[in-house]
mmCIF file with all atom_site columns, C-alpha atoms and ligand atoms in Angstrom:
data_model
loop_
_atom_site.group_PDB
_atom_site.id
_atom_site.type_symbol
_atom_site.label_atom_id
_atom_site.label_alt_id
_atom_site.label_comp_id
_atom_site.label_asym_id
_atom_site.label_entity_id
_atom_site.label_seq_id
_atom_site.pdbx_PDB_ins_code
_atom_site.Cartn_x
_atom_site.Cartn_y
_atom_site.Cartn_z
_atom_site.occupancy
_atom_site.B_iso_or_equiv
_atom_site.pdbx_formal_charge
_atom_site.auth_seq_id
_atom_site.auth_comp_id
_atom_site.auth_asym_id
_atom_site.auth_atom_id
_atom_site.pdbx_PDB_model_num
ATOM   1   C CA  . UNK A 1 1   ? 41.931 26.182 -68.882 1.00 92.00 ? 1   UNK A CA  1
ATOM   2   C CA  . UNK A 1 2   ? 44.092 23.788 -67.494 1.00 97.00 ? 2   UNK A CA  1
ATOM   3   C CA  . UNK A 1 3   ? 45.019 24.188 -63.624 1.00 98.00 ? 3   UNK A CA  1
ATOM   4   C CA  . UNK A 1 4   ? 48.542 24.243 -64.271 1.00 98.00 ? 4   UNK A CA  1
ATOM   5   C CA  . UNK A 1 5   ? 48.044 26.637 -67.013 1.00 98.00 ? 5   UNK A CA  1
ATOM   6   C CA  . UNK A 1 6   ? 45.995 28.821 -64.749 1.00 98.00 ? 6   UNK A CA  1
ATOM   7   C CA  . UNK A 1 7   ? 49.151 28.965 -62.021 1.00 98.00 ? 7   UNK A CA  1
ATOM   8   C CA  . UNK A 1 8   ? 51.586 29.506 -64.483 1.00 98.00 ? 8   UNK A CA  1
ATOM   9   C CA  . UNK A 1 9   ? 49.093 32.223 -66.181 1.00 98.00 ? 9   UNK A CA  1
ATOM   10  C CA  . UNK A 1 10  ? 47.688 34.250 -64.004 1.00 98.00 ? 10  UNK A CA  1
ATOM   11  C CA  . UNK A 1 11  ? 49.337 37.882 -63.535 1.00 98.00 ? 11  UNK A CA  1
ATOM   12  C CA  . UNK A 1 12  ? 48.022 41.342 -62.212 1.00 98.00 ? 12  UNK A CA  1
ATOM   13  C CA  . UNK A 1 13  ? 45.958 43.424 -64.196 1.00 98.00 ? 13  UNK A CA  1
ATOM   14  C CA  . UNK A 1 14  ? 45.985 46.814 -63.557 1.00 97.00 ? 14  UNK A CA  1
ATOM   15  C CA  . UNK A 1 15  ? 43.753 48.235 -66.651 1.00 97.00 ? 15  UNK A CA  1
ATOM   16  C CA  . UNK A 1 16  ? 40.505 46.440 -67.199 1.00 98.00 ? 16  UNK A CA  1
ATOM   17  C CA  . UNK A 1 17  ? 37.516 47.417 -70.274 1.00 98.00 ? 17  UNK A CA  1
ATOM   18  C CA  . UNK A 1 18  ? 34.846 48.632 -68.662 1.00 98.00 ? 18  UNK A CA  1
ATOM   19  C CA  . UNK A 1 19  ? 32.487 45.767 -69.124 1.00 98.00 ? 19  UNK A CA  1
ATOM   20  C CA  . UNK A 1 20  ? 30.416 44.582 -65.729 1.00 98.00 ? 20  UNK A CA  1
ATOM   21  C CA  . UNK A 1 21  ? 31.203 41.667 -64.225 1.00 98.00 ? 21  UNK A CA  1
ATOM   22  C CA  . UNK A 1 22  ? 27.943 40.182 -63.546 1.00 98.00 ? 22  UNK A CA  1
ATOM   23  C CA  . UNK A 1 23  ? 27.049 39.774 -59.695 1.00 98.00 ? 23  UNK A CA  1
ATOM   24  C CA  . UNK A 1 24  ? 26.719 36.099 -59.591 1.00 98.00 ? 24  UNK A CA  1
ATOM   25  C CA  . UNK A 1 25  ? 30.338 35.546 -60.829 1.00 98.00 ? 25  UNK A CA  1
ATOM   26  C CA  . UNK A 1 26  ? 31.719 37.568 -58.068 1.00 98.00 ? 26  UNK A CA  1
ATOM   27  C CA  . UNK A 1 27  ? 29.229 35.623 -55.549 1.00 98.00 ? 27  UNK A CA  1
ATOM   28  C CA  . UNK A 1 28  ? 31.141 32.672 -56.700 1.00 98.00 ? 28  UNK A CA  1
ATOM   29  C CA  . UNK A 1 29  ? 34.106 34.558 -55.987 1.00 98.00 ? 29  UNK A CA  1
ATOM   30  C CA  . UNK A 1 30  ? 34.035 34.320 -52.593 1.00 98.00 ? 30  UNK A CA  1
ATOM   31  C CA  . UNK A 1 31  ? 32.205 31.045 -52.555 1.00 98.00 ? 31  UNK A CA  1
ATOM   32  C CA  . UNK A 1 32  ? 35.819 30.319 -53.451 1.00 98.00 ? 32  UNK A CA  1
ATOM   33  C CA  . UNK A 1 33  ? 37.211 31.570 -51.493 1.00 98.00 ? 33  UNK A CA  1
ATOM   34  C CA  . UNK A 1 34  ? 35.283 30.562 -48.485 1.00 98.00 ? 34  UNK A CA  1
ATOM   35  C CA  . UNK A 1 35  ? 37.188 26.971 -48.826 1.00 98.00 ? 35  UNK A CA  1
ATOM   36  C CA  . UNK A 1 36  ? 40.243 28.149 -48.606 1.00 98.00 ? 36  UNK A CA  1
ATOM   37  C CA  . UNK A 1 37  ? 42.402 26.851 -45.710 1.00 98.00 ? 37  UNK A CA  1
ATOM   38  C CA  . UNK A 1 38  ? 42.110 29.120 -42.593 1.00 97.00 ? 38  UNK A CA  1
ATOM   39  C CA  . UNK A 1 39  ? 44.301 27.890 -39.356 1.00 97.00 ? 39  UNK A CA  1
ATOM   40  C CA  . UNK A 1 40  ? 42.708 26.036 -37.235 1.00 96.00 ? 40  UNK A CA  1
ATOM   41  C CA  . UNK A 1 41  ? 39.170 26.553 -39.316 1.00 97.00 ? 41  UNK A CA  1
ATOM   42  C CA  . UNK A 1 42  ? 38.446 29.425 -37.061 1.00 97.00 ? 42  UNK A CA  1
ATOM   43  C CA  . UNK A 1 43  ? 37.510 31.575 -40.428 1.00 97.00 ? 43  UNK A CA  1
ATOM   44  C CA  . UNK A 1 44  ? 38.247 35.151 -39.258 1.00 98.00 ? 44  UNK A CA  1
ATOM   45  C CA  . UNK A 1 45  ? 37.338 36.275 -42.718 1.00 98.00 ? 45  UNK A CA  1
ATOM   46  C CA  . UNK A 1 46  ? 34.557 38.784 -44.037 1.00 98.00 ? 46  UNK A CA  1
ATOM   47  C CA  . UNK A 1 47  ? 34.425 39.972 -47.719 1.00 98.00 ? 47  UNK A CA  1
ATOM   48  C CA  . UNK A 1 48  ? 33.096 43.781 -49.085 1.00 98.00 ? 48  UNK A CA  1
ATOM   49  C CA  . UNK A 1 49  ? 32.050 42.715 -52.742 1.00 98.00 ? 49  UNK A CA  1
ATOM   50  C CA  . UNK A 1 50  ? 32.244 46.174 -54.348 1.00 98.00 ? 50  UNK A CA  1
ATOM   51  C CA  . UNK A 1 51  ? 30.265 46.213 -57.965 1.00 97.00 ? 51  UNK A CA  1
ATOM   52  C CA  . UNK A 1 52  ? 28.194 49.265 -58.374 1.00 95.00 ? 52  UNK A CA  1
ATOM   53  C CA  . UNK A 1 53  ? 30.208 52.133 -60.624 1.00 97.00 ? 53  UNK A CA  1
ATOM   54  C CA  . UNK A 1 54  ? 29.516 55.141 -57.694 1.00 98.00 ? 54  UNK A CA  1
ATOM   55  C CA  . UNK A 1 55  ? 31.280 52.691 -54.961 1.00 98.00 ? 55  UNK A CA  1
ATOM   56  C CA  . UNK A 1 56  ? 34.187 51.411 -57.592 1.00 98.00 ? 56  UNK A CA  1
ATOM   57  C CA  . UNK A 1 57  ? 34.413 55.367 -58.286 1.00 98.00 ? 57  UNK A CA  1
ATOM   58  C CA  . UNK A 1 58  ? 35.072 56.144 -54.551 1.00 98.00 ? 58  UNK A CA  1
ATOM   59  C CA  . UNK A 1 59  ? 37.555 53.537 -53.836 1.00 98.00 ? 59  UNK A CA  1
ATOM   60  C CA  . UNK A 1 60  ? 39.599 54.188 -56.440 1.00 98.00 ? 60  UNK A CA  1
ATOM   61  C CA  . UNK A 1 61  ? 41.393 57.460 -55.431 1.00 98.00 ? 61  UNK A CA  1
ATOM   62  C CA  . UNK A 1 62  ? 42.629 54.903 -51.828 1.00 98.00 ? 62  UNK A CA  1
ATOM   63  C CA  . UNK A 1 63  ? 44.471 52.877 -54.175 1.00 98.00 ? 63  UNK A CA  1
ATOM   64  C CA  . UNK A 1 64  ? 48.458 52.619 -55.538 1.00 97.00 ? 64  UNK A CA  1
ATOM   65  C CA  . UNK A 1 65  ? 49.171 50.631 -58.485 1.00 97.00 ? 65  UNK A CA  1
ATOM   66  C CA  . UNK A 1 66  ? 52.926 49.283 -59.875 1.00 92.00 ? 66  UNK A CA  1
ATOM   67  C CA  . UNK A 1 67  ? 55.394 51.376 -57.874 1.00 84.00 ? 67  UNK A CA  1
ATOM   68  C CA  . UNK A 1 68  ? 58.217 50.471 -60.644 1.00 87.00 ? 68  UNK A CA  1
ATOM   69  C CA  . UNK A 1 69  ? 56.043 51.521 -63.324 1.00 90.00 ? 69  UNK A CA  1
ATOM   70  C CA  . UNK A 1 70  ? 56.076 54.723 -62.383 1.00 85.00 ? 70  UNK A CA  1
ATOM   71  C CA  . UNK A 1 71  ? 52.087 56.584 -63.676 1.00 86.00 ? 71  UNK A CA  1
ATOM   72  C CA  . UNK A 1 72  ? 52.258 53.600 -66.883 1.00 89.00 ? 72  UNK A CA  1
ATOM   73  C CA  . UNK A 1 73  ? 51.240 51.057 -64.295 1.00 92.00 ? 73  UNK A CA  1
ATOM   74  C CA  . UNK A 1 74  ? 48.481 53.144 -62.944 1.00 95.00 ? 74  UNK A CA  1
ATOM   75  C CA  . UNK A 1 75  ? 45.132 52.604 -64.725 1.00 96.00 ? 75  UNK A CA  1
ATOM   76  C CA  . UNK A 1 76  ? 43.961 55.157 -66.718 1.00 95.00 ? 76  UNK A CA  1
ATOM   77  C CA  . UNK A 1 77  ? 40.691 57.008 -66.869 1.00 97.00 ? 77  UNK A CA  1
ATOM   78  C CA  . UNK A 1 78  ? 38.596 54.626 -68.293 1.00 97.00 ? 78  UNK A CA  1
ATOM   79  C CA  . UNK A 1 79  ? 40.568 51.263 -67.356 1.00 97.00 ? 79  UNK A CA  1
ATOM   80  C CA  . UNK A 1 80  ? 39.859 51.155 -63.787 1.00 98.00 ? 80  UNK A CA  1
ATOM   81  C CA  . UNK A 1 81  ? 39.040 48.298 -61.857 1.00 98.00 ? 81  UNK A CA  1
ATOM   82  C CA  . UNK A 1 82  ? 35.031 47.776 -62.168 1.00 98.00 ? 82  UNK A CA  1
ATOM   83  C CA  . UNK A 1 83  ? 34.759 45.606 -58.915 1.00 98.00 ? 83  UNK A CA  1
ATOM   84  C CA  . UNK A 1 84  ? 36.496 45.058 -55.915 1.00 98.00 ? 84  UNK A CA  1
ATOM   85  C CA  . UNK A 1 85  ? 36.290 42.354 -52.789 1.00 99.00 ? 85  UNK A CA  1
ATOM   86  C CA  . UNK A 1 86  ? 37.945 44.031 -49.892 1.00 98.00 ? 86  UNK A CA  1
ATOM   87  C CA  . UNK A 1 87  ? 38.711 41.405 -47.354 1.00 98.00 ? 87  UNK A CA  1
ATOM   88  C CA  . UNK A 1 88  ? 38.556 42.241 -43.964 1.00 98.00 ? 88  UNK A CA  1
ATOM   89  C CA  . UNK A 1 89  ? 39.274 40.226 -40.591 1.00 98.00 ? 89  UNK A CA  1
ATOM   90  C CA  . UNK A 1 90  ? 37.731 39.728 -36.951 1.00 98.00 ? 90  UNK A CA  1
ATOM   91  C CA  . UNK A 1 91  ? 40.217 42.081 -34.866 1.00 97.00 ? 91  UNK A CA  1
ATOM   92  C CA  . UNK A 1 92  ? 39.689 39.255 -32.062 1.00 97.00 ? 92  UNK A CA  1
ATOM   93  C CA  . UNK A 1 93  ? 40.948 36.435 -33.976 1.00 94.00 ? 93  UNK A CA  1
ATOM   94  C CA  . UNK A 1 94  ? 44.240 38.079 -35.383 1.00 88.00 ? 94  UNK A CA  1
ATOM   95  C CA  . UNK A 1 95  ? 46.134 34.998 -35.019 1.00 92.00 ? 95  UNK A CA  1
ATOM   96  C CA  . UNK A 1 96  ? 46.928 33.970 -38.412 1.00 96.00 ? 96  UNK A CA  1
ATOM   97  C CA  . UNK A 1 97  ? 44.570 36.052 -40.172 1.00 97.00 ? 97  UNK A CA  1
ATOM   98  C CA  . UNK A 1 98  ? 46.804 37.499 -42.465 1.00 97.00 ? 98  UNK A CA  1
ATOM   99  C CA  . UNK A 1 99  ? 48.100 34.070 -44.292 1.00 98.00 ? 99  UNK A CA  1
ATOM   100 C CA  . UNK A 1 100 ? 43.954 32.815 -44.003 1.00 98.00 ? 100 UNK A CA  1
ATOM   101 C CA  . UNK A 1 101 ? 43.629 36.056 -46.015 1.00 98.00 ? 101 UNK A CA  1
ATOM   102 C CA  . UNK A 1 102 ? 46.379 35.269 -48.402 1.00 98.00 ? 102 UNK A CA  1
ATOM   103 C CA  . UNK A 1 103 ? 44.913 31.563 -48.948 1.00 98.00 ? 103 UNK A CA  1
ATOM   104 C CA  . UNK A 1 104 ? 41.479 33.230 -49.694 1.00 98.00 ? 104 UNK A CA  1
ATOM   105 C CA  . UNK A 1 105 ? 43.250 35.713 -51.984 1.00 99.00 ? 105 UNK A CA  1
ATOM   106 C CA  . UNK A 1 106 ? 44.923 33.055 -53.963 1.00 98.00 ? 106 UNK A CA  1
ATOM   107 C CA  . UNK A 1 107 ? 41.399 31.453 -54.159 1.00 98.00 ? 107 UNK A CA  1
ATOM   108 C CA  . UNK A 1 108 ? 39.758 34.616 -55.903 1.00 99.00 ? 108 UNK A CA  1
ATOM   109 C CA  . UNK A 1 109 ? 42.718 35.736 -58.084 1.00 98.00 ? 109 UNK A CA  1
ATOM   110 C CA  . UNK A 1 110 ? 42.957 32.147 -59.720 1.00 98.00 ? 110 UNK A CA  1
ATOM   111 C CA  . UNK A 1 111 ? 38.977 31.396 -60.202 1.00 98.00 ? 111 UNK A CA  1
ATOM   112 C CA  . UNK A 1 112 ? 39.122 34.516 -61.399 1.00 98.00 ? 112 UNK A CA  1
ATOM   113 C CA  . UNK A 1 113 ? 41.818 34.421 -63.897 1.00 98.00 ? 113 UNK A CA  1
ATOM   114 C CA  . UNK A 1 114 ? 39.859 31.079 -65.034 1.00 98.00 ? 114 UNK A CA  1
ATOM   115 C CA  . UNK A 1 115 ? 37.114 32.885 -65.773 1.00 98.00 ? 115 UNK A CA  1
ATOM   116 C CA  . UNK A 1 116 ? 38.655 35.058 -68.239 1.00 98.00 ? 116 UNK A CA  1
ATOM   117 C CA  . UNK A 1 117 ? 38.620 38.043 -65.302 1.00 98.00 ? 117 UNK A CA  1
ATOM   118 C CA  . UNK A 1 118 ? 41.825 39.911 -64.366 1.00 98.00 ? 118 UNK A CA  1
ATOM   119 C CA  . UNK A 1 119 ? 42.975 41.161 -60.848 1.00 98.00 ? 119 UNK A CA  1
ATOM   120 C CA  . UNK A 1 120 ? 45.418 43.204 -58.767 1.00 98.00 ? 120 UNK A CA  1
ATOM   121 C CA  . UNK A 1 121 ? 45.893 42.232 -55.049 1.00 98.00 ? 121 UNK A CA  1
ATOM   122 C CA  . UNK A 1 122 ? 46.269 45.957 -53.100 1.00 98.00 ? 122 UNK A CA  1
ATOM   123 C CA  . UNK A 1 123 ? 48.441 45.879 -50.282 1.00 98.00 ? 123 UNK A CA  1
ATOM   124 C CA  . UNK A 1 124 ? 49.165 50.038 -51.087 1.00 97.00 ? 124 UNK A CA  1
ATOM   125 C CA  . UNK A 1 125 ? 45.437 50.999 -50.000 1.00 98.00 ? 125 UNK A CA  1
ATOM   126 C CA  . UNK A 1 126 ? 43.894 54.245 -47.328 1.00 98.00 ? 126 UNK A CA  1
ATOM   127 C CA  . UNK A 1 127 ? 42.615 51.351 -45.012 1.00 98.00 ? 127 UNK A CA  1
ATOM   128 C CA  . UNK A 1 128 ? 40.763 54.013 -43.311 1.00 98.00 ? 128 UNK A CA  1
ATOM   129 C CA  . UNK A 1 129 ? 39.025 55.725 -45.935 1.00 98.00 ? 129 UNK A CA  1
ATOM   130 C CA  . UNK A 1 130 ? 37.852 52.216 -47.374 1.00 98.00 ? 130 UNK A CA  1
ATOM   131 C CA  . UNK A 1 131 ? 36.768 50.935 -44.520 1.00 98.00 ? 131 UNK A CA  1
ATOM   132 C CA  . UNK A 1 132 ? 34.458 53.852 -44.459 1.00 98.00 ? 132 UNK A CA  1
ATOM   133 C CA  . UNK A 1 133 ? 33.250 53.669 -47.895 1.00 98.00 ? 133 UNK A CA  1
ATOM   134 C CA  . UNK A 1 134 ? 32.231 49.806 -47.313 1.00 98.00 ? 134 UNK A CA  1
ATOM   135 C CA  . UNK A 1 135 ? 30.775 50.347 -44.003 1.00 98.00 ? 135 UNK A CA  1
ATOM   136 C CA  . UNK A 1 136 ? 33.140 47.837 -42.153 1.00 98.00 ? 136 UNK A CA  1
ATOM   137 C CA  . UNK A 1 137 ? 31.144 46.331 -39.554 1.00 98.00 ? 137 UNK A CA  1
ATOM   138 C CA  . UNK A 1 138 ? 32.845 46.989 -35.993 1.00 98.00 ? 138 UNK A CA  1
ATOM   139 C CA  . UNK A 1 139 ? 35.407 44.635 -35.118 1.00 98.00 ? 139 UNK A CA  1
ATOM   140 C CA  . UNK A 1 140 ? 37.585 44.191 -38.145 1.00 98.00 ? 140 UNK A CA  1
ATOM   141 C CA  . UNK A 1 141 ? 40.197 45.356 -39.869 1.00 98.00 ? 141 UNK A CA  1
ATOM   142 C CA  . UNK A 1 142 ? 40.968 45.071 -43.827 1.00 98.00 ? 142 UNK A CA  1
ATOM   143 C CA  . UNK A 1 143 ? 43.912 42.990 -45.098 1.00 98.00 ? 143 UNK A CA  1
ATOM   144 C CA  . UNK A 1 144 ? 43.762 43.643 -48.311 1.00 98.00 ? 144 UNK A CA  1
ATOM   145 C CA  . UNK A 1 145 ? 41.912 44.720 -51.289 1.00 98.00 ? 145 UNK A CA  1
ATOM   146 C CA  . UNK A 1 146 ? 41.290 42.658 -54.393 1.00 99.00 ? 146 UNK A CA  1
ATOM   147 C CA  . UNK A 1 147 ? 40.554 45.093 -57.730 1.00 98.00 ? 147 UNK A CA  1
ATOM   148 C CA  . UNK A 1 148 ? 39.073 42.759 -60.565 1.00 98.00 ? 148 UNK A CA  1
ATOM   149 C CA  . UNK A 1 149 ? 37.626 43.379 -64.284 1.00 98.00 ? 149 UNK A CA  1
ATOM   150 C CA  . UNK A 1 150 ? 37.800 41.996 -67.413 1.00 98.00 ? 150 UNK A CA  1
ATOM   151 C CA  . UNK A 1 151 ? 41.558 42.415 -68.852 1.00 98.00 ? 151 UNK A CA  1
ATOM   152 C CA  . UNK A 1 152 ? 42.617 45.526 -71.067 1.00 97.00 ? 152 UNK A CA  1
ATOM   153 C CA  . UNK A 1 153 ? 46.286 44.953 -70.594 1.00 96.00 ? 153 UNK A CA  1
ATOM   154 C CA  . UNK A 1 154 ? 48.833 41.849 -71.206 1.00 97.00 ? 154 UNK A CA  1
ATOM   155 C CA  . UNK A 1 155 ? 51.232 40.469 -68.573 1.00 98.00 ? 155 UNK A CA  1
ATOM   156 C CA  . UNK A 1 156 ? 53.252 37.702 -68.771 1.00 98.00 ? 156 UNK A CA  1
ATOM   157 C CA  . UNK A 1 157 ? 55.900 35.950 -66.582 1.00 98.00 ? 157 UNK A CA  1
ATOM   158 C CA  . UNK A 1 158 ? 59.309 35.166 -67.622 1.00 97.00 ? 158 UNK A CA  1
ATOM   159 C CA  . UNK A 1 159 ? 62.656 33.799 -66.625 1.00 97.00 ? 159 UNK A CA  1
ATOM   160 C CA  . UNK A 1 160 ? 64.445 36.021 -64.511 1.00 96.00 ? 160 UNK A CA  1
ATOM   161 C CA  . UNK A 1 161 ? 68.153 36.939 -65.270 1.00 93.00 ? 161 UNK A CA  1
ATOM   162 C CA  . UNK A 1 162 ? 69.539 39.287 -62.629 1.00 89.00 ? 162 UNK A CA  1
ATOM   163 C CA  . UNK A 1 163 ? 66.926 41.538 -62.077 1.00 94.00 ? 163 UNK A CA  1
ATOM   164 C CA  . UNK A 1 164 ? 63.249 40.608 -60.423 1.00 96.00 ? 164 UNK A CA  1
ATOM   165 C CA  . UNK A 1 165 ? 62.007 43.834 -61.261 1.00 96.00 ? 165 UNK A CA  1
ATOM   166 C CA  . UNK A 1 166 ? 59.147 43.727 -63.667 1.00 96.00 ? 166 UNK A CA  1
ATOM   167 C CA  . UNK A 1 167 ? 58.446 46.254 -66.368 1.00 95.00 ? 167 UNK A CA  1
ATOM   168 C CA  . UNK A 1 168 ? 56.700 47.469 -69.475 1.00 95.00 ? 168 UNK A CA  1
ATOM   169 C CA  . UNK A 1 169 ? 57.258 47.216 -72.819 1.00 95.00 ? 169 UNK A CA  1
ATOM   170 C CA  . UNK A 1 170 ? 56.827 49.543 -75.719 1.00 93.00 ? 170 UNK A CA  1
ATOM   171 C CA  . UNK A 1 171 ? 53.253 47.690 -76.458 1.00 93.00 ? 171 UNK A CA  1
ATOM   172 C CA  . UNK A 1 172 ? 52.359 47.923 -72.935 1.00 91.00 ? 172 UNK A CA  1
ATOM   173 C CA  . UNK A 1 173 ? 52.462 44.908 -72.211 1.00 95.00 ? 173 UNK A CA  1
ATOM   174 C CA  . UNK A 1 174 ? 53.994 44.055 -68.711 1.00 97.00 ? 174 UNK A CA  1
ATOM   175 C CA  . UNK A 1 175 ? 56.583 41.038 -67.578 1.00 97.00 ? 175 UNK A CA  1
ATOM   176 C CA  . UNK A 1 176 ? 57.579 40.060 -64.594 1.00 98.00 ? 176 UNK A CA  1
ATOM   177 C CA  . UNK A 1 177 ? 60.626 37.711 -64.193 1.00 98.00 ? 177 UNK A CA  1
ATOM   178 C CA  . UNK A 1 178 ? 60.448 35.046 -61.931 1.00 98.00 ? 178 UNK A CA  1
ATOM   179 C CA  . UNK A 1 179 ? 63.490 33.529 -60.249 1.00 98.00 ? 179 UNK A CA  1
ATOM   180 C CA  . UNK A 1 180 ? 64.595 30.276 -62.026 1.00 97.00 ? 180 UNK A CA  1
ATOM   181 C CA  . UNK A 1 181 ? 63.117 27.010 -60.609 1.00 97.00 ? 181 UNK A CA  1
ATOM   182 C CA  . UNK A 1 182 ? 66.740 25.810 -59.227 1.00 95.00 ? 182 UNK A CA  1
ATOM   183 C CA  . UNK A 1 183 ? 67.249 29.273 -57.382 1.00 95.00 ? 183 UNK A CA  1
ATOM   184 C CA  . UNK A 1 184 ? 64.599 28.684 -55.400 1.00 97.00 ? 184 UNK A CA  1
ATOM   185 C CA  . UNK A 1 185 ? 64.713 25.196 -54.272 1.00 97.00 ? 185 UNK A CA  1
ATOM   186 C CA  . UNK A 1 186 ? 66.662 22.065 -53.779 1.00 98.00 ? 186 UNK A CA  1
ATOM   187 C CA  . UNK A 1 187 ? 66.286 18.660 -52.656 1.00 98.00 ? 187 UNK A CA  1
ATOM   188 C CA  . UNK A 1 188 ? 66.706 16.842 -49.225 1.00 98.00 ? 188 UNK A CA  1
ATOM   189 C CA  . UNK A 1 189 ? 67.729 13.248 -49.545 1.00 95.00 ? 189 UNK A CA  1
HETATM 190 C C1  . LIG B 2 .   ? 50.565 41.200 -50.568 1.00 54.32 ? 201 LIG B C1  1
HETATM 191 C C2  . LIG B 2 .   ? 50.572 41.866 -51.924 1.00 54.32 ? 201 LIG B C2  1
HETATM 192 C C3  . LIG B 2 .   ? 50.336 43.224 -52.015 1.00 54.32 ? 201 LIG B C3  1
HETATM 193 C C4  . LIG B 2 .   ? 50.329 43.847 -53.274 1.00 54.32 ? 201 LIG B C4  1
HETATM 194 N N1  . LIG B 2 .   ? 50.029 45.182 -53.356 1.00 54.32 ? 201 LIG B N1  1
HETATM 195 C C5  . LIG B 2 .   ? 49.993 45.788 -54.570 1.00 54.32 ? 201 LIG B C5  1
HETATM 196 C C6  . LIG B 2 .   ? 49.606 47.157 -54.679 1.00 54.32 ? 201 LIG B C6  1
HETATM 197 O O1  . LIG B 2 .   ? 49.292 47.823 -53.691 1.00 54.32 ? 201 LIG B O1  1
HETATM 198 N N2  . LIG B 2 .   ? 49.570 47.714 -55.918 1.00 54.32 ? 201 LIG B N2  1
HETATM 199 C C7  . LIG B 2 .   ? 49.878 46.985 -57.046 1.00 54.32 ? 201 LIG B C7  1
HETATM 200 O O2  . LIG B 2 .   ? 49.825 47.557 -58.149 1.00 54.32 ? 201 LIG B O2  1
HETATM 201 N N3  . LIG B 2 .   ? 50.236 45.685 -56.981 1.00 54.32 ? 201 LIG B N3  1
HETATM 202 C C8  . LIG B 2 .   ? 50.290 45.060 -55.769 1.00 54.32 ? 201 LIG B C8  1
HETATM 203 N N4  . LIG B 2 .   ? 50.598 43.734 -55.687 1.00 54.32 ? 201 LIG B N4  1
HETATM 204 C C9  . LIG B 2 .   ? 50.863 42.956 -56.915 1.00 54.32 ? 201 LIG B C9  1
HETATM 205 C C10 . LIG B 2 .   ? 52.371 42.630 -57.067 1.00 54.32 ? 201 LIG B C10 1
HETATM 206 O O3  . LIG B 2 .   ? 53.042 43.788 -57.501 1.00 54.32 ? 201 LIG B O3  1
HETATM 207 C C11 . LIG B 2 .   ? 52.505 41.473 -58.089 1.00 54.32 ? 201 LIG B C11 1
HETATM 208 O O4  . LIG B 2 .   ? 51.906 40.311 -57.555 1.00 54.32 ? 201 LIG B O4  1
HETATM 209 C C12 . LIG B 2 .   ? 53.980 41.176 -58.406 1.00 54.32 ? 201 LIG B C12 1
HETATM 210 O O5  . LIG B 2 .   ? 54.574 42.253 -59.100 1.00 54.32 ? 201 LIG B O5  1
HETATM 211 C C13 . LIG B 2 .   ? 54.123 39.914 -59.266 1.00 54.32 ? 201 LIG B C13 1
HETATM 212 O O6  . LIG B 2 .   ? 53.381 40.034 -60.442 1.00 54.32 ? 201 LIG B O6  1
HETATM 213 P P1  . LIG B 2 .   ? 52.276 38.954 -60.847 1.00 54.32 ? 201 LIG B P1  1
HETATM 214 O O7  . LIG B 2 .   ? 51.161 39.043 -59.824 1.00 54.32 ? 201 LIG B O7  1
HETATM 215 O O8  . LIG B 2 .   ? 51.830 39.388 -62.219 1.00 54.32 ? 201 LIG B O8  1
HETATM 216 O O9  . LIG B 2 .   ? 52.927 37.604 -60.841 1.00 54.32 ? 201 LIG B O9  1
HETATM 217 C C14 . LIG B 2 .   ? 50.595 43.081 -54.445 1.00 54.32 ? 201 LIG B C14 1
HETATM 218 C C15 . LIG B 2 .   ? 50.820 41.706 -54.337 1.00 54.32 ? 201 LIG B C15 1
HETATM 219 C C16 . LIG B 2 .   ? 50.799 41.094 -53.095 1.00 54.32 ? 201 LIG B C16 1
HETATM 220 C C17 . LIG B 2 .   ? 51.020 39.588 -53.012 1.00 54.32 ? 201 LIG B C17 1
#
């Protein structure tokens, strides 16, 4: 896929087939990740790759999904995420950890979305009870959650009109408007 085509492409997927994704594509995951920018390269950043069905299984239940789709947006039993990368952050080295973790984030969601793979970045997560789950080594803190599988669900991006609010169709499918290029931006001459 084109790079453009995998900005303008990628969405969140919140119902995923249950096929594995294999180890080694996850691994690469976070290789990704690993180059993303981080402010001045202090790299706070640690990563929880979650892949085995009994872990997946307990994180699950410490997750929201699509506020304005009400239980639709939710997956269903059967279309939950199969892996997750919970990224966490060094407690002493706060300062800009947050947008490190959001470069890092855009790195996984993208390569991911590349590889045919669909995510959901959690922001709605029981920090506490995942942080037990993945054994969080003392010290950090998560930021967010990343839930990934293979895509069992359709979302695509349109123009916004009024509203930003995205929704779901009578197939299912989900779209989410984005504001119009000259909303958003202008030039300085
Ligand atoms: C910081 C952050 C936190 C988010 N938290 C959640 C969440 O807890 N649950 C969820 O279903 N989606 C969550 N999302 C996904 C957003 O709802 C989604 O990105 C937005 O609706 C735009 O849709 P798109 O990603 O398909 O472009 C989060 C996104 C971001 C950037």
């Amino acid at each position: 896929m084109e790079f453009g085509e995998v900005l303008k492409t990628r969405r969140s997927i919140r119902k995923f087939t249950q096929q594995q994704i294999p180890d080694g594509e996850l691994t690469e995951l976070v290789d990704f990740a690993r180059y993303a920018p981080a402010a001045a390269n202090i790299q706070p950043l640690k990563y929880a790759v979650v892949s085995g069905k009994n872990a997946c299984a307990k994180i699950f239940p410490h997750t929201k999904w699509a506020k304005l789709l009400a239980e639709r947006g939710t997956p269903a039993p059967g279309e939950e995420p199969t892996a997750y990368i919970i990224v966490m952050s060094d407690i002493h080295k706060r300062m800009n950890s947050e947008a490190d973790a959001a470069f890092a984030i855009e790195n996984i969601v993208l390569a991911a979305w590349e590889k045919g793979i669909g995510s959901c970045i959690l922001g709605s997560i029981n920090r506490e009870q995942i942080a037990q789950i993945i054994n969080m080594p003392d010290g950090y803190e998560i930021n967010y959650a990343v839930a990934l599988g293979y895509p069992k669900q359709q979302s695509f991006a349109e123009e916004a009109a009024q509203s930003v609010a995205y929704y779901m169709d009578d197939n299912g499918d989900v779209h989410v408007p984005k504001r119009k290029l000259d909303e958003i931006m202008y030039f300085v001459d």
